[in-house]
Coordinates of C-alpha atoms in Angstrom, one line a residue:
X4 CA 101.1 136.5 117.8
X5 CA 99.3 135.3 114.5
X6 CA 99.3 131.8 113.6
X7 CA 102.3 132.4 111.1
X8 CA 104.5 133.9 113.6
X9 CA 103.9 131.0 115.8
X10 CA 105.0 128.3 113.7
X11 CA 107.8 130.9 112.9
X12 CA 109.2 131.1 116.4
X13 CA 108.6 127.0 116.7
X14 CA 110.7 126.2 113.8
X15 CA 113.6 129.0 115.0
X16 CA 113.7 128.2 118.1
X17 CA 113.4 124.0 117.6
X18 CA 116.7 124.5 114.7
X19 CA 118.7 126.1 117.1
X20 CA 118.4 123.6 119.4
X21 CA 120.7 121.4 117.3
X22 CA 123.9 122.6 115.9
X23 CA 123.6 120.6 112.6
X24 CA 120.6 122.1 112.0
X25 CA 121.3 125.9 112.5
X26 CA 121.6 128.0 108.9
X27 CA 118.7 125.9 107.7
X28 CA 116.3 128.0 105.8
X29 CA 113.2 128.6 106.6
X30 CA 110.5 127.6 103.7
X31 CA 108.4 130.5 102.0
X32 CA 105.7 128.0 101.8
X33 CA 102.9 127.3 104.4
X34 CA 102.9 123.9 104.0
X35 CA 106.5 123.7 103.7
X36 CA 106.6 125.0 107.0
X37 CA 104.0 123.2 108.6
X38 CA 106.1 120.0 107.3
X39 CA 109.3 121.6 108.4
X40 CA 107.9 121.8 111.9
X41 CA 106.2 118.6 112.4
X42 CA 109.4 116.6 111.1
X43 CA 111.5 119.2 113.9
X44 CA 108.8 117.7 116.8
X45 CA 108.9 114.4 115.2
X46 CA 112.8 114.2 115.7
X47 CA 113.7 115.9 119.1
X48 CA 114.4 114.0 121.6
X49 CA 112.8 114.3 125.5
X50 CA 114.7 117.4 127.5
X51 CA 113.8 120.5 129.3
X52 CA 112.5 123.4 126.9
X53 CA 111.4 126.8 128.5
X54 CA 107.7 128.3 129.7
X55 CA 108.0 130.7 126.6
X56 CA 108.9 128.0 123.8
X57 CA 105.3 125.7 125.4
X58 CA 102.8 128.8 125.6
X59 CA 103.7 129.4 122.1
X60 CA 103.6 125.7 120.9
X61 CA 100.3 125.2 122.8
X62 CA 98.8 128.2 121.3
X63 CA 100.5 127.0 117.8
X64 CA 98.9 123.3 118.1
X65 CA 95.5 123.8 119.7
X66 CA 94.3 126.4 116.8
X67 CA 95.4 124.1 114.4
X68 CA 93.6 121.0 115.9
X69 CA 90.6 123.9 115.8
X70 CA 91.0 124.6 112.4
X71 CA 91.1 120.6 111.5
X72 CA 87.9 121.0 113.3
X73 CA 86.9 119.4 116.5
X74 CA 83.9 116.5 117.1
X75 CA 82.3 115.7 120.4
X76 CA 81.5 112.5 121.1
X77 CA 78.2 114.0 122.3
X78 CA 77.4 114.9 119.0
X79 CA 77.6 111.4 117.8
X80 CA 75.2 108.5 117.6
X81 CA 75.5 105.4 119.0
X82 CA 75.4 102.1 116.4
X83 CA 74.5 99.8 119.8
X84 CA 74.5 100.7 123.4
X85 CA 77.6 102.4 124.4
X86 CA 79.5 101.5 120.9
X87 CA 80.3 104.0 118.6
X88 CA 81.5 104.1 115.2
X89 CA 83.2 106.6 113.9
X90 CA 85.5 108.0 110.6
X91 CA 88.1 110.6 111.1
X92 CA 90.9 112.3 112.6
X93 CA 91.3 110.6 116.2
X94 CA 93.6 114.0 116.9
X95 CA 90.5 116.0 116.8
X96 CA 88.2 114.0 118.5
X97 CA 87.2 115.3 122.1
X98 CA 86.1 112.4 125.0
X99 CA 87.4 110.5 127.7
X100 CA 90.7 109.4 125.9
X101 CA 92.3 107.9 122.8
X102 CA 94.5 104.8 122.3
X103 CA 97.3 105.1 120.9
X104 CA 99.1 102.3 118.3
X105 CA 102.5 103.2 120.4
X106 CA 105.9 100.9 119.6
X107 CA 107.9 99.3 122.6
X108 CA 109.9 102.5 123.3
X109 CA 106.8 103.8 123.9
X110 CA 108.4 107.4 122.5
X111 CA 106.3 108.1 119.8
X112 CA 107.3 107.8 115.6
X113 CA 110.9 109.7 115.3
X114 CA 110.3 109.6 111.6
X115 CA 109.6 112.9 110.2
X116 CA 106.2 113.1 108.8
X117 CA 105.7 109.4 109.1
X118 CA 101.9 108.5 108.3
X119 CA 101.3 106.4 111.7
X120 CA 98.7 107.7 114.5
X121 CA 102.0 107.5 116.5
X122 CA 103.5 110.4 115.1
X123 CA 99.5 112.1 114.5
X124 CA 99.2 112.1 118.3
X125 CA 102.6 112.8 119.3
X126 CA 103.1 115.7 117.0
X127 CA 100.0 117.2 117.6
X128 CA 99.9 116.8 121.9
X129 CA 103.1 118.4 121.8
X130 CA 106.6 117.8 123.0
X131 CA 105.1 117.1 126.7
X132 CA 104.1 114.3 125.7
X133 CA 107.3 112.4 124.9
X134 CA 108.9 114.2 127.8
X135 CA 106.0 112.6 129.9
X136 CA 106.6 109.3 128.2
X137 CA 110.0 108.8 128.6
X138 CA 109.2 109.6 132.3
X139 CA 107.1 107.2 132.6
X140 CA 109.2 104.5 131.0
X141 CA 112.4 105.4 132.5
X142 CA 110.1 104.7 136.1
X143 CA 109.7 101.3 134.6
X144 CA 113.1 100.2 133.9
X145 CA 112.1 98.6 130.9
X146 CA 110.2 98.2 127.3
X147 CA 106.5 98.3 127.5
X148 CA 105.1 94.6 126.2
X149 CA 103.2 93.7 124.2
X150 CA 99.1 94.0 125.1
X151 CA 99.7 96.0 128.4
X152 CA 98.6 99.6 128.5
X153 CA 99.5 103.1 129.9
X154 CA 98.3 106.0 130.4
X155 CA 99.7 109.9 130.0
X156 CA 97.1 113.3 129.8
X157 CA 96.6 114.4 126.2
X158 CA 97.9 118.1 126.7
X159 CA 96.6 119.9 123.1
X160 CA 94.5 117.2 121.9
X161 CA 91.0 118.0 122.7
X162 CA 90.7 114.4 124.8
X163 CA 91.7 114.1 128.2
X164 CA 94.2 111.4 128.2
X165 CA 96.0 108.9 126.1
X166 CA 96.2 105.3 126.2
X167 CA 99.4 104.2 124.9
X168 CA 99.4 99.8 124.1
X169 CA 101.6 98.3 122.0
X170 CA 100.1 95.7 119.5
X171 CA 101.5 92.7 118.2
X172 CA 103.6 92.6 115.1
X173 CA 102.9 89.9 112.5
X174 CA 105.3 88.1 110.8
X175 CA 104.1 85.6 108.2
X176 CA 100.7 83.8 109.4
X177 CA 98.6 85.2 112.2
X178 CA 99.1 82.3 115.0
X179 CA 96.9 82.1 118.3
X180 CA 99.7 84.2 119.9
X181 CA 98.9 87.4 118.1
X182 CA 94.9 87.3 118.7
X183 CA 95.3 86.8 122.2
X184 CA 97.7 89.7 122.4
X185 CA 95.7 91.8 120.4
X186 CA 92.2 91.3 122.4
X187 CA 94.7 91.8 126.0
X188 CA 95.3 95.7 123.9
X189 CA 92.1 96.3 124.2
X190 CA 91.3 94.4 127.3
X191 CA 94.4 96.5 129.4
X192 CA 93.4 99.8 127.9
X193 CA 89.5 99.2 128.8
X194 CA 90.8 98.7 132.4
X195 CA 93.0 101.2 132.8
X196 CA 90.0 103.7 131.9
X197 CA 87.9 102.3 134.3
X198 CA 90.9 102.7 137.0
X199 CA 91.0 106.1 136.0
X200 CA 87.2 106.9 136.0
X201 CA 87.5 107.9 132.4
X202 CA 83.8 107.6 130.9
X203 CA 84.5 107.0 127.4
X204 CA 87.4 105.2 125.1
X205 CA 88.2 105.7 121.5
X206 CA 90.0 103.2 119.6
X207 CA 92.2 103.1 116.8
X208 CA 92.4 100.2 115.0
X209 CA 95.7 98.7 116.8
X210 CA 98.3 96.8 115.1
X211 CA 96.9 97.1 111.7
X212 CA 98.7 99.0 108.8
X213 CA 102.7 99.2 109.7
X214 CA 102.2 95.9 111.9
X215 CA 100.6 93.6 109.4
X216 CA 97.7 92.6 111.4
X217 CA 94.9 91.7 108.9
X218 CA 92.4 94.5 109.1
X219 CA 89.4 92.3 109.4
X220 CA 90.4 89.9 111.7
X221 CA 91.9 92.8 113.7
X222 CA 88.1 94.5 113.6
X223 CA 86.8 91.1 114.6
X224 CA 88.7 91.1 118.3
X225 CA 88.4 94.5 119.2
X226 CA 84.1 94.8 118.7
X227 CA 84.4 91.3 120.6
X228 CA 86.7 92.3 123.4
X229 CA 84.8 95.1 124.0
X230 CA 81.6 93.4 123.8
X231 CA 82.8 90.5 126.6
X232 CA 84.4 93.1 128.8
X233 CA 81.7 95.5 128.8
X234 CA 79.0 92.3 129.7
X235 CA 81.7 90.7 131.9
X236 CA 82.2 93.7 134.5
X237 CA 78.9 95.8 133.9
X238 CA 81.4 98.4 133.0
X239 CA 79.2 101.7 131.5
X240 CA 82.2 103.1 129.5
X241 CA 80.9 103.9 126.5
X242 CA 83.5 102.7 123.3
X243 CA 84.1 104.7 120.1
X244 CA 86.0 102.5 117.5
X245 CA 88.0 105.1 115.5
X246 CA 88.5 104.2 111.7
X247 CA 90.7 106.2 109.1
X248 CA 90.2 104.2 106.0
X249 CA 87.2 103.6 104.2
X250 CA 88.0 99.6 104.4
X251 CA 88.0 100.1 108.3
X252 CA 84.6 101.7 107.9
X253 CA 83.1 99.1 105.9
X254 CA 84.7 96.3 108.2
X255 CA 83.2 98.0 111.2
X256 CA 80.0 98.5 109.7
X257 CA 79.0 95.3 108.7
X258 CA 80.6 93.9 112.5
X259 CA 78.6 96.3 114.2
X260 CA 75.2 95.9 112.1

């Protein structure tokens, strides 16, 4: 199957899923498409789907996380010893893992096309991913808190696994309370790694953007986290703090001088 006939199978087979949405057309348009489908991933809920319906999506996904182009973290240069800064797509990147920004439900973004590395990483790991969530949340009987971590694999990204922690949300001045919460993100998720034996960590900047966390201040905790844990444990993991924004970057930059 071509890339086109992919997505076209994807988008039939996701509509007729849902009675409300059969007799929707599909678009002409590519990118209307590619829109179509993403907002159809974005809003299905965990449940069984056949062998068929995942070859295809895998196949779909993986070429277009190719296409996006993929960068090793080999391939990168280090701004200090076993810290990395780097400016890009966190979907394409390939190491160790990624963290993800996730929400307490801990099911990904259910808005279509919603800008958040939530949906980014959800949408582009594939259904599995939810499906493995909610397993993994319906083991725990309860909401994942604040600053703790978990981990699923990263089926079609090009990392191994994910690192799901759920940030703090500010409301009106940043109190004690949301630092410490924000440094135990990155604390939990460095752990968990080392549990797992995963070599190498890539960090979004967490709880910035939708959850009001001041981007500098944010910036500030996670190189100094990183820095005390890596000193306080002798922990080798090597750290890549993951920026979109060209703010990010020059936060980061001047931190990490």
């Amino acid at each position: 199957m071509t890339q086109d006939e992919r997505r076209s199978y994807l988008i039939r087979e996701l509509l007729s899923e849902e009675a409300q949405y059969r007799g929707t057309e599909i678009p002409a348009d590519i990118q209307q498409q590619k829109r179509l489908l993403r907002a159809l991933f974005n809003v299905r809920m965990p449940k069984p789907v056949g062998d068929d319906f995942l070859k295809i999506q895998d196949a779909y996904l993986q070429e277009e996380i190719r296409r996006k182009g993929i960068t090793d973290l080999a391939d990168l240069i280090p701004v200090q010893e076993g810290i990395y800064l780097w400016q890009g797509d966190i979907t394409t990147l390939r190491c160790g893992a990624i963290v993800n920004a996730a929400n307490s439900q801990m099911l990904g973004c259910f808005y279509p096309n919603h800008g958040c590395i939530d949906n980014a990483i959800h949408t582009y790991a594939g259904i599995q991913l939810r499906a493995a969530c909610a397993e993994l949340m319906e083991r725990q009987g309860q909401e994942e808190k604040t600053g703790g971590a978990e981990i699923t694999p990263a089926f079609n990204l090009p990392c191994d696994y994910v690192l799901h922690t759920v940030g703090p949300i500010v409301s009106g001045w940043l109190t004690r309370k949301d630092r410490e919460l924000l440094s135990s993100c990155y604390r939990s998720c460095l752990e968990l790694a080392d549990q797992n034996d995963i070599k190498s960590v890539a960090f979004c900047c967490v709880s910035t953007g939708e959850f009001r966390f001041p981007n500098d201040k944010a910036a500030e905790i996670a190189v100094r986290t990183v820095k005390e844990y890596r000193e306080q444990t002798q922990s080798e993991i090597e750290v890549i703090f993951n920026v979109f924004k060209d703010i990010d970057l020059q936060i980061y930059q001047n931190l990490l001088r």
